[in-house]
Short mmCIF file of C-alpha atoms and ligand atoms in Angstrom, two decimals:
data_model
loop_
_atom_site.label_atom_id
_atom_site.label_comp_id
_atom_site.label_asym_id
_atom_site.label_seq_id
_atom_site.Cartn_x
_atom_site.Cartn_y
_atom_site.Cartn_z
CA MET A 1 85.25 -5.13 -20.87
CA VAL A 2 82.21 -3.50 -19.29
CA ALA A 3 82.26 0.25 -18.61
CA GLY A 4 83.70 0.88 -15.17
CA ALA A 5 85.16 -2.58 -14.85
CA GLU A 6 88.80 -1.73 -15.50
CA ALA A 7 89.70 -0.78 -11.95
CA TYR A 8 88.32 -4.05 -10.63
CA GLY A 9 90.40 -6.30 -12.85
CA THR A 10 87.18 -7.97 -13.85
CA HIS A 11 85.95 -9.28 -17.18
CA LYS A 12 82.68 -9.84 -18.90
CA ASN A 13 81.31 -13.30 -19.73
CA ALA A 14 82.84 -15.07 -16.79
CA ALA A 15 82.21 -18.71 -16.02
CA LEU A 16 83.18 -20.70 -13.01
CA ALA A 17 83.41 -24.43 -12.28
CA VAL A 18 82.90 -25.89 -8.85
CA LYS A 19 84.06 -29.16 -7.38
CA GLY A 20 82.58 -29.99 -3.99
CA GLU A 21 82.62 -26.74 -2.02
CA ARG A 22 85.57 -25.23 -3.88
CA ILE A 23 86.27 -23.31 -7.08
CA ALA A 24 87.91 -25.67 -9.58
CA TRP A 25 88.21 -23.36 -12.56
CA ILE A 26 87.44 -19.75 -13.47
CA GLY A 27 87.70 -18.10 -16.86
CA PHE A 28 85.74 -16.99 -19.92
CA ALA A 29 82.38 -18.60 -20.65
CA ASP A 30 83.39 -19.56 -24.19
CA GLU A 31 86.29 -21.66 -22.84
CA GLY A 32 84.13 -22.99 -20.05
CA ALA A 33 82.46 -25.85 -21.87
CA ARG A 34 85.83 -27.24 -23.03
CA GLU A 35 87.46 -26.84 -19.59
CA GLY A 36 84.45 -28.31 -17.82
CA ALA A 37 84.48 -31.34 -20.07
CA ALA A 38 88.23 -31.77 -19.47
CA LEU A 39 87.74 -31.56 -15.70
CA GLY A 40 84.56 -33.63 -15.83
CA ILE A 41 82.59 -31.03 -13.85
CA PRO A 42 79.74 -28.62 -14.56
CA VAL A 43 80.49 -25.00 -15.40
CA HIS A 44 78.28 -22.10 -14.20
CA ASP A 45 77.97 -19.38 -16.81
CA ALA A 46 77.17 -16.00 -15.21
CA ARG A 47 75.08 -15.21 -18.33
CA GLY A 48 75.94 -11.55 -18.40
CA LEU A 49 75.36 -10.97 -14.68
CA TRP A 50 78.16 -9.59 -12.55
CA LEU A 51 79.92 -12.10 -10.36
CA THR A 52 81.66 -11.17 -7.10
CA PRO A 53 82.94 -13.19 -4.17
CA GLY A 54 80.22 -13.74 -1.57
CA LEU A 55 80.15 -10.61 0.59
CA ILE A 56 81.65 -10.78 4.07
CA ASP A 57 80.28 -8.77 7.01
CA CYS A 58 83.35 -8.85 9.26
CA HIS A 59 81.91 -6.97 12.28
CA THR A 60 78.44 -7.56 13.72
CA HIS A 61 76.74 -7.93 17.10
CA LEU A 62 73.89 -9.90 15.57
CA VAL A 63 72.65 -11.82 18.61
CA TYR A 64 70.83 -9.80 21.28
CA GLY A 65 67.47 -9.35 22.96
CA GLY A 66 65.20 -6.32 22.76
CA HIS A 67 65.89 -3.04 20.98
CA ARG A 68 66.99 0.50 21.81
CA VAL A 69 64.31 2.63 20.20
CA GLU A 70 63.89 4.80 23.31
CA GLU A 71 67.60 5.53 23.27
CA PHE A 72 67.32 6.54 19.61
CA GLU A 73 64.56 8.96 20.57
CA LYS A 74 66.64 10.36 23.46
CA ARG A 75 69.58 10.95 21.14
CA LEU A 76 67.31 12.78 18.73
CA CYS A 77 66.40 15.08 21.64
CA GLY A 78 70.06 15.85 22.26
CA ALA A 79 71.42 13.17 24.63
CA SER A 80 74.77 11.73 23.54
CA TYR A 81 75.71 8.04 23.32
CA GLU A 82 78.23 8.63 26.14
CA ASP A 83 75.64 10.38 28.39
CA ILE A 84 73.24 7.47 27.96
CA ALA A 85 75.98 4.90 28.62
CA ARG A 86 77.18 6.73 31.74
CA ALA A 87 73.60 6.87 33.04
CA GLY A 88 73.45 3.07 32.89
CA GLY A 89 71.61 2.79 29.57
CA GLY A 90 73.19 1.88 26.26
CA ILE A 91 74.94 -1.48 26.21
CA GLN A 92 73.73 -2.16 29.80
CA SER A 93 70.10 -2.01 28.71
CA THR A 94 70.73 -4.55 25.95
CA VAL A 95 72.57 -6.75 28.47
CA GLN A 96 69.44 -6.76 30.59
CA SER A 97 67.07 -7.58 27.73
CA THR A 98 69.47 -10.21 26.40
CA ARG A 99 69.72 -11.94 29.77
CA GLU A 100 65.91 -11.92 29.97
CA ALA A 101 65.37 -13.24 26.44
CA THR A 102 64.68 -16.91 25.84
CA HIS A 103 67.04 -18.98 23.74
CA GLN A 104 64.32 -19.14 21.10
CA ASP A 105 63.89 -15.31 21.05
CA LEU A 106 67.60 -14.89 20.48
CA ARG A 107 67.70 -17.54 17.75
CA VAL A 108 64.72 -16.23 15.84
CA SER A 109 65.67 -12.55 15.93
CA ALA A 110 69.29 -13.26 14.98
CA ALA A 111 68.18 -15.52 12.12
CA ILE A 112 65.95 -12.76 10.74
CA ARG A 113 68.85 -10.32 10.81
CA ALA A 114 71.22 -12.87 9.26
CA GLN A 115 68.74 -13.55 6.46
CA ARG A 116 68.48 -9.84 5.67
CA LEU A 117 72.26 -9.70 5.30
CA MET A 118 72.24 -12.91 3.24
CA SER A 119 69.62 -11.52 0.86
CA GLU A 120 72.30 -9.05 -0.26
CA GLY A 121 74.84 -11.68 -1.21
CA VAL A 122 76.51 -12.09 2.20
CA THR A 123 78.01 -15.56 2.69
CA THR A 124 80.15 -14.98 5.82
CA ILE A 125 79.19 -13.10 8.99
CA GLU A 126 81.33 -12.39 12.02
CA VAL A 127 79.17 -12.41 15.16
CA LYS A 128 80.31 -11.01 18.50
CA SER A 129 78.97 -11.86 21.96
CA GLY A 130 79.18 -9.07 24.53
CA TYR A 131 75.55 -8.62 25.62
CA GLY A 132 75.65 -11.38 28.23
CA LEU A 133 78.60 -10.30 30.37
CA GLU A 134 78.25 -13.28 32.67
CA LEU A 135 79.69 -16.64 31.68
CA ALA A 136 76.43 -18.51 31.05
CA ALA A 137 74.91 -15.60 29.12
CA GLU A 138 78.01 -15.13 26.96
CA ARG A 139 78.04 -18.88 26.27
CA ARG A 140 74.43 -18.71 25.14
CA LEU A 141 75.17 -15.91 22.66
CA LEU A 142 78.09 -17.84 21.18
CA GLU A 143 76.00 -21.00 20.98
CA VAL A 144 73.24 -19.12 19.16
CA ALA A 145 75.88 -17.76 16.76
CA ARG A 146 77.26 -21.26 16.18
CA ASP A 147 73.78 -22.68 15.61
CA LEU A 148 72.95 -19.94 13.09
CA GLY A 149 75.78 -21.27 10.93
CA ALA A 150 74.40 -24.80 11.22
CA GLU A 151 70.81 -23.79 10.47
CA LEU A 152 71.39 -21.29 7.66
CA PRO A 153 73.57 -21.52 4.55
CA VAL A 154 76.07 -18.93 5.80
CA SER A 155 79.50 -19.17 7.48
CA ILE A 156 79.65 -17.72 10.98
CA ARG A 157 82.82 -16.57 12.79
CA LYS A 158 82.29 -16.38 16.54
CA THR A 159 84.00 -13.63 18.51
CA PHE A 160 84.03 -13.48 22.32
CA LEU A 161 83.58 -9.78 23.11
CA GLY A 162 84.19 -10.26 26.82
CA LEU A 163 85.21 -6.67 27.51
CA HIS A 164 82.21 -4.78 26.10
CA ALA A 165 80.88 -3.02 29.21
CA LEU A 166 81.30 -3.45 32.95
CA PRO A 167 78.23 -5.36 34.19
CA ARG A 168 76.42 -3.85 37.16
CA GLU A 169 77.32 -6.70 39.50
CA PHE A 170 81.00 -5.79 39.09
CA THR A 171 80.63 -2.00 39.54
CA ALA A 172 82.78 -2.13 42.64
CA ASP A 173 85.29 -4.61 41.22
CA ARG A 174 86.49 -3.69 37.72
CA GLN A 175 89.69 -5.66 38.00
CA GLY A 176 87.80 -8.70 39.26
CA PHE A 177 85.63 -8.62 36.13
CA VAL A 178 88.59 -8.25 33.77
CA ASN A 179 90.33 -11.14 35.55
CA GLN A 180 87.26 -13.37 35.14
CA VAL A 181 86.87 -12.55 31.44
CA CYS A 182 90.56 -13.02 30.61
CA GLY A 183 90.94 -16.13 32.76
CA PRO A 184 88.25 -18.69 33.54
CA TRP A 185 85.55 -17.38 31.16
CA LEU A 186 87.82 -17.28 28.14
CA GLU A 187 89.30 -20.68 28.97
CA SER A 188 85.89 -22.36 29.37
CA LEU A 189 84.48 -20.90 26.16
CA VAL A 190 87.59 -21.86 24.23
CA ALA A 191 87.42 -25.40 25.63
CA GLU A 192 83.84 -25.58 24.37
CA ASN A 193 85.01 -24.55 20.91
CA LEU A 194 82.89 -21.42 20.95
CA VAL A 195 85.60 -18.83 20.28
CA ASP A 196 87.25 -18.06 16.94
CA ALA A 197 88.62 -14.70 18.15
CA VAL A 198 88.35 -12.21 21.03
CA ASP A 199 87.37 -8.54 21.08
CA ALA A 200 87.31 -5.62 23.53
CA PHE A 201 85.77 -2.14 23.52
CA CYS A 202 88.75 0.09 24.27
CA GLU A 203 87.17 3.46 25.02
CA ASN A 204 86.76 5.99 27.82
CA ILE A 205 83.23 4.70 28.54
CA ALA A 206 84.36 1.07 28.42
CA PHE A 207 87.83 -0.43 28.99
CA THR A 208 91.31 1.10 29.29
CA VAL A 209 94.34 0.22 27.21
CA THR A 210 95.75 -1.74 30.15
CA GLU A 211 92.55 -3.74 30.64
CA THR A 212 92.28 -4.41 26.90
CA GLU A 213 95.90 -5.51 26.83
CA GLN A 214 95.18 -8.12 29.49
CA LEU A 215 92.65 -9.75 27.14
CA LEU A 216 94.98 -9.52 24.14
CA ARG A 217 97.75 -11.17 26.14
CA ALA A 218 95.45 -13.96 27.33
CA ALA A 219 94.25 -14.54 23.76
CA LYS A 220 97.80 -14.72 22.45
CA GLN A 221 98.68 -17.30 25.08
CA LEU A 222 95.80 -19.43 23.83
CA GLY A 223 96.79 -18.87 20.19
CA LEU A 224 93.60 -16.91 19.46
CA PRO A 225 93.38 -13.95 17.08
CA ALA A 226 91.89 -10.63 18.15
CA HIS A 227 89.78 -7.72 16.99
CA VAL A 228 89.57 -4.47 18.99
CA HIS A 229 86.99 -1.65 18.99
CA VAL A 230 89.22 1.43 19.02
CA GLY A 231 88.94 5.17 18.40
CA GLN A 232 85.15 5.26 18.08
CA LEU A 233 84.74 8.29 20.37
CA THR A 234 88.29 9.20 21.44
CA ASP A 235 91.86 8.23 20.63
CA MET A 236 93.17 6.26 23.60
CA GLY A 237 96.08 4.71 21.72
CA GLY A 238 93.98 1.65 20.90
CA ALA A 239 95.30 1.38 17.35
CA GLU A 240 98.88 1.20 18.60
CA LEU A 241 97.79 -1.45 21.10
CA ALA A 242 95.99 -3.52 18.44
CA ALA A 243 99.11 -3.35 16.27
CA LYS A 244 101.44 -4.23 19.14
CA TRP A 245 99.53 -7.47 19.72
CA GLY A 246 99.16 -8.25 16.01
CA ALA A 247 95.34 -8.02 16.12
CA LEU A 248 93.59 -9.05 12.93
CA SER A 249 91.59 -5.83 12.94
CA ALA A 250 91.13 -2.49 14.64
CA ASP A 251 87.53 -1.37 14.21
CA HIS A 252 85.86 2.11 14.04
CA LEU A 253 88.94 4.41 14.01
CA GLU A 254 87.20 7.76 13.76
CA PHE A 255 89.97 8.89 16.10
CA VAL A 256 93.45 7.63 15.32
CA SER A 257 96.83 9.36 15.25
CA VAL A 258 99.48 9.29 12.54
CA ALA A 259 101.52 6.95 14.74
CA GLY A 260 98.47 4.71 15.19
CA ALA A 261 97.85 4.50 11.45
CA ARG A 262 101.51 3.69 10.77
CA ALA A 263 101.50 1.03 13.47
CA LEU A 264 98.43 -0.64 11.95
CA ALA A 265 100.07 -0.68 8.51
CA ALA A 266 103.32 -2.12 9.86
CA ALA A 267 101.49 -4.86 11.77
CA GLY A 268 99.17 -5.73 8.88
CA THR A 269 96.18 -5.04 11.13
CA VAL A 270 93.10 -4.28 9.02
CA ALA A 271 91.13 -1.08 9.71
CA VAL A 272 87.44 -2.00 9.75
CA LEU A 273 85.34 1.09 9.02
CA LEU A 274 81.76 1.19 10.29
CA PRO A 275 79.96 4.04 8.54
CA THR A 276 76.41 3.09 9.58
CA ALA A 277 77.42 3.44 13.27
CA TYR A 278 78.98 6.83 12.48
CA PHE A 279 75.76 7.82 10.71
CA THR A 280 73.46 6.58 13.49
CA LEU A 281 75.42 8.45 16.16
CA GLN A 282 75.42 11.54 13.91
CA GLN A 283 79.16 11.83 14.36
CA THR A 284 80.96 14.62 12.58
CA THR A 285 84.59 13.48 12.48
CA PRO A 286 84.98 10.65 9.96
CA PRO A 287 87.96 8.29 10.10
CA PRO A 288 91.05 9.89 8.52
CA VAL A 289 90.82 7.80 5.37
CA ALA A 290 93.53 9.75 3.52
CA LEU A 291 95.93 9.15 6.40
CA LEU A 292 95.07 5.46 6.59
CA ARG A 293 95.52 5.08 2.83
CA GLU A 294 98.78 6.98 2.83
CA ALA A 295 100.11 4.83 5.65
CA GLY A 296 99.18 1.72 3.65
CA VAL A 297 96.54 0.37 6.02
CA THR A 298 94.21 -2.27 4.56
CA LEU A 299 90.60 -1.03 4.72
CA ALA A 300 87.51 -3.15 5.31
CA VAL A 301 83.85 -2.10 5.72
CA ALA A 302 81.19 -3.77 7.86
CA THR A 303 77.70 -3.11 9.26
CA ASP A 304 78.47 -3.28 13.02
CA SER A 305 74.85 -4.48 13.18
CA ASN A 306 73.74 -3.86 16.80
CA PRO A 307 70.74 -2.35 18.58
CA GLY A 308 72.49 0.78 19.83
CA THR A 309 74.83 2.37 17.32
CA SER A 310 73.92 0.55 14.12
CA PRO A 311 70.47 -1.00 13.79
CA CYS A 312 71.43 -1.97 10.28
CA THR A 313 71.18 -5.22 8.37
CA SER A 314 72.32 -3.96 4.98
CA LEU A 315 75.96 -4.35 4.03
CA LEU A 316 75.25 -2.60 0.73
CA LEU A 317 74.06 0.44 2.68
CA ALA A 318 77.31 0.35 4.66
CA LEU A 319 79.25 0.27 1.37
CA SER A 320 77.27 3.25 0.09
CA MET A 321 77.96 5.23 3.27
CA ALA A 322 81.63 4.24 3.19
CA CYS A 323 81.73 6.12 -0.12
CA THR A 324 79.50 9.09 0.64
CA LEU A 325 80.43 9.72 4.29
CA PHE A 326 84.03 8.45 4.43
CA GLY A 327 85.22 9.08 0.87
CA LEU A 328 86.13 5.53 -0.11
CA THR A 329 86.01 4.75 -3.80
CA PRO A 330 83.42 2.12 -4.76
CA GLU A 331 86.33 -0.18 -5.55
CA GLU A 332 87.79 0.27 -2.05
CA ALA A 333 84.36 -0.24 -0.50
CA LEU A 334 83.75 -3.44 -2.43
CA SER A 335 87.16 -4.89 -1.60
CA GLY A 336 86.38 -3.87 1.99
CA ALA A 337 83.52 -6.36 2.00
CA THR A 338 85.34 -9.11 0.12
CA ARG A 339 89.14 -9.46 -0.04
CA ASN A 340 89.95 -7.16 2.89
CA ALA A 341 87.07 -8.37 5.06
CA ALA A 342 88.49 -11.88 4.63
CA ARG A 343 91.86 -10.56 5.86
CA ALA A 344 90.13 -8.95 8.85
CA LEU A 345 88.85 -12.41 9.76
CA GLY A 346 92.15 -14.18 9.09
CA ALA A 347 90.34 -16.19 6.41
CA SER A 348 92.06 -15.05 3.20
CA GLN A 349 93.16 -18.55 2.32
CA ASP A 350 89.52 -19.60 2.14
CA ILE A 351 87.26 -16.73 1.12
CA GLY A 352 87.19 -13.15 -0.18
CA THR A 353 88.35 -13.63 -3.79
CA LEU A 354 87.34 -15.82 -6.70
CA GLU A 355 90.34 -18.10 -7.06
CA VAL A 356 90.80 -21.76 -7.75
CA GLY A 357 90.89 -23.68 -4.46
CA LYS A 358 88.89 -21.14 -2.47
CA ARG A 359 85.36 -21.78 -1.25
CA ALA A 360 82.80 -21.46 -4.00
CA ASP A 361 80.94 -18.63 -2.27
CA PHE A 362 79.85 -16.06 -4.80
CA ALA A 363 77.07 -13.62 -5.62
CA LEU A 364 75.48 -12.73 -8.95
CA TRP A 365 74.32 -9.18 -9.51
CA ARG A 366 71.92 -7.57 -11.96
CA ILE A 367 74.00 -4.42 -12.47
CA GLU A 368 75.77 -2.67 -15.31
CA ARG A 369 78.90 -1.61 -13.48
CA PRO A 370 80.31 -2.58 -10.11
CA ALA A 371 79.95 0.88 -8.53
CA GLU A 372 76.20 0.23 -8.60
CA LEU A 373 76.69 -1.96 -5.54
CA CYS A 374 77.56 1.23 -3.62
CA TYR A 375 75.11 3.51 -5.40
CA GLY A 376 71.61 2.31 -4.62
CA LEU A 377 70.06 3.21 -1.29
CA GLY A 378 67.77 0.39 -0.30
CA ALA A 379 68.15 -1.26 -3.69
CA ASN A 380 69.10 -4.90 -3.78
CA PRO A 381 70.43 -5.99 -7.16
CA CYS A 382 71.46 -9.45 -5.91
CA ALA A 383 70.24 -11.97 -8.48
CA GLY A 384 71.54 -15.15 -6.88
CA VAL A 385 74.04 -16.66 -4.49
CA VAL A 386 76.15 -19.80 -4.63
CA TYR A 387 77.29 -20.93 -1.18
CA GLY A 388 79.85 -23.70 -0.94
CA GLY A 389 79.14 -24.63 -4.54
CA LYS A 390 75.37 -24.88 -4.05
CA ILE A 391 72.78 -22.45 -5.33
CA ARG A 392 71.14 -20.74 -2.39
CA ALA A 393 67.96 -18.65 -2.39
CA ALA A 394 69.82 -15.29 -2.12
O1 NIG B 401 80.49 -1.30 17.84
N1 NIG B 401 81.18 0.31 20.53
C1 NIG B 401 80.87 -0.71 21.08
N2 NIG B 401 80.04 -1.61 20.64
C2 NIG B 401 79.06 -1.38 19.65
C3 NIG B 401 77.88 -0.68 20.20
C4 NIG B 401 77.19 -1.51 21.16
C5 NIG B 401 75.92 -0.90 21.68
O2 NIG B 401 75.78 0.32 21.80
O3 NIG B 401 75.07 -1.72 22.01
C6 NIG B 401 79.63 -0.68 18.46
O4 NIG B 401 79.29 0.46 18.09
FE1 FE B 402 80.92 -3.08 17.19
#
């Protein structure tokens, strides 16, 4: 046993055999040769490197046009995220640059961001739309997300974030916009096989509980799972709502009540913590991790990669900040980007742990103990990745 490994239930000298895209056997290297011969398949010996499941970034907004550097500068001079949003900047400015971007711009910039995540052992990325906010523009974002998964050796989960912000053309007709998103837009995108899940930004600068509930109801009727952005800036009862509708995840949660935390636990809704967004917005109230733990809520960690609140393409940095800013243990942080991130995507049967029958997505690390994955700032100890049983350039 390697120092620091006990808590992880891990062991040294692991070996793993792959058949097709799946794990066929996992055990000690010294048994590997015998088992491999018996199964008639090759065995990969980790040769003293650490082996983890491929990392999962279960919350990103990876596809968008432009950037928000000016907004960053304004915030450094004292403007708040809410002030900027209310003045028509924020998400609205990315909607404008995304609508203006060519398909090629969107593809290339998203691929660069995806490759940065992949270089750190990420094998699955959830990608949200939400910067189009008109049907054709939302479709384009979801198509780019789908194509990323076809062009790069990474699994993509596509989320329709229809209720992200109210687009300018609907300023005078909020309900009309919500009706479009929850009705014809959702139905068309689902019919085109572009939607794995839905999402909404339930917040005082975005959508109310009632509006969010309309989307959750529509999704349920179509048999689609849901994620919800809740409690990023205020507690509007979004956690309770996510739990009521059996959402896969409730994301952010800086502001959540005791009742909200208990509801999430009872519903099995995963709390996705986004420490790089908290850091970027220089927030001062972290999610009540002790409360969430005590209530028995499953915790995941993701980058929230987006141009406004989290211009971040490092999941390892998010894990580090989950420890230093939110007080997670390195073990909790790491399971938040593997086992629990898989739960947040409703994909536990397929990914997130190294078990026979699951996808052979795993990362090899040049580290001495697992907490090192949360320790380095800007370090990348990834020494190799196997994706669907095939060696991938990290
Ligand atoms: O998760 N909160 C809503 N959505 C993103 C931010 C989007 C933006 O500011 O462009 C988030 O933080
Ligand atoms: Fe987000």
